[in-house]
Amino acid sequence: MPEGGGLVKLPPGDFLLTRPLILTRENTRIEGAGAATHLINRNKESQPAFIIRPASRLSDRQARIWRVQLADFRISGNPKSGDGVRAEGVNEIYIHGMSVDHNGGHGINLIDCYEDPRICDSIITYNGDAGLNILSGHDIVVNGNQFEENRDAVRCIDSFNLCMNGNNLDDHLRHGVVIENTYGSVLSGNMIEECRGTAVVLDRDCYGITISANVIAHNSGGGVDLRDAWGCAVSANTFTIVAQRAVAIGPGSGRITVTGNNFSNAHIGPGVKRDDPATGVTLAHTSDVVISGNVFTGLAAEAIKAEGECKRIVIVGNAMSDLSRSALGRATPAMDLSGAEAVVKDNAVEKESPAEQ
């Protein structure tokens, strides 16, 4: 490969690897013939299939290369192999049209790929750790990918400006999206379904993040868990049959708006399509929260529950009906705000519980 980079075309076929392929040239594009080009990692010592890094990376952690592209081939591994792709110190990396599956580590692992990483139009499945792991990135685009049955779908740690749109996440063994110590990001238009853990987790000094217009469905461990998140908006999402804490705002979080969301079970007019429980909003020792313009219907318990001392909570203009379905036979309130300093007004609340109808 010349110093100035170039194009490498991989032909169709199965290519067996016992040690990583290593790319150190910038301005390089590696392109296959679709899934017919298959790199198979047979290594069982946690080594990646493909490493992209500056030649001096091991001795100089500040070294960088620029503009590397991977496109249109498949990388798979085994439970004892490492990452599918491990990129370190690569600015403006662009990965698209890839199939990355069954690797023992992360599917794609971006470390210090700080400037403008883009992961688009790829399918990333059945990896032992995260489908996509981002550590120390900036101005990140994750768009139009499919993630299925990885440990977590996407992890974004110590980063800035994640733009994650139009992805499909299904059946993850733990969480959907985990964001930590990251600022100024948006998750919108994603489908996040049937994670065994929580659909979206914000933790460790997150702030200025919007979670909007996603469908968050049937996740076993929760919907959106704001563990340490400040100045964030949760808006226009559909939370359907989320059995535990569809939105949780914890003691490490505050200054949150929860607006225009729909919290629901599987009601379809005259009946219920499936009898899975649904939940609403839980507040725990938090402050400065506005909950407005939401619909809460068909929930297992109350629409909004406050735990511990909560301050400056505003609950205005919500619709609440068909609540406390798990408490049939006894009347329960639409909201449990004991211990909360709250302004509650102009909510449309059904007067009868399902037990009384």
Short mmCIF file of C-alpha atoms in Angstrom, two decimals, residues 41 43 45-49 75-86 100-109 124-133 149-153 155:
data_model
loop_
_atom_site.label_atom_id
_atom_site.label_comp_id
_atom_site.label_asym_id
_atom_site.label_seq_id
_atom_site.Cartn_x
_atom_site.Cartn_y
_atom_site.Cartn_z
CA ASN A 41 -11.57 -15.12 12.75
CA ASN A 43 -8.28 -16.97 16.79
CA GLU A 45 -6.98 -15.80 22.30
CA SER A 46 -9.27 -12.73 22.26
CA GLN A 47 -7.52 -11.20 19.25
CA PRO A 48 -9.50 -9.01 16.82
CA ALA A 49 -10.07 -9.92 13.22
CA ILE A 75 -16.39 -10.25 9.51
CA SER A 76 -17.28 -13.07 11.89
CA GLY A 77 -15.55 -14.73 14.82
CA ASN A 78 -16.14 -17.19 17.63
CA PRO A 79 -16.87 -16.98 21.38
CA LYS A 80 -13.12 -16.89 22.18
CA SER A 81 -12.08 -14.36 19.55
CA GLY A 82 -11.82 -10.62 20.13
CA ASP A 83 -13.42 -7.64 18.42
CA GLY A 84 -14.52 -7.84 14.82
CA VAL A 85 -13.03 -4.42 14.04
CA ARG A 86 -10.79 -2.59 16.50
CA VAL A 100 -20.18 -7.99 11.68
CA ASP A 101 -21.33 -11.01 13.69
CA HIS A 102 -20.51 -13.71 16.23
CA ASN A 103 -17.31 -12.08 17.49
CA GLY A 104 -16.27 -12.81 21.06
CA GLY A 105 -15.60 -9.14 21.86
CA HIS A 106 -17.25 -6.02 20.47
CA GLY A 107 -18.49 -6.12 16.92
CA ILE A 108 -16.92 -2.72 16.16
CA ASN A 109 -14.70 -1.07 18.77
CA ILE A 124 -24.10 -5.98 13.62
CA THR A 125 -25.32 -9.13 15.37
CA TYR A 126 -24.60 -11.85 17.94
CA ASN A 127 -21.38 -10.36 19.31
CA GLY A 128 -20.23 -11.25 22.83
CA ASP A 129 -19.92 -7.65 23.99
CA ALA A 130 -21.36 -4.47 22.45
CA GLY A 131 -22.31 -4.39 18.81
CA LEU A 132 -20.71 -0.94 18.63
CA ASN A 133 -18.43 0.38 21.36
CA GLU A 149 -28.66 -10.03 20.07
CA ASN A 150 -25.34 -8.49 21.06
CA ARG A 151 -24.68 -8.04 24.79
CA ASP A 152 -25.46 -4.33 24.41
CA ALA A 153 -26.28 -2.75 21.08
CA ARG A 155 -22.07 1.92 24.12
#
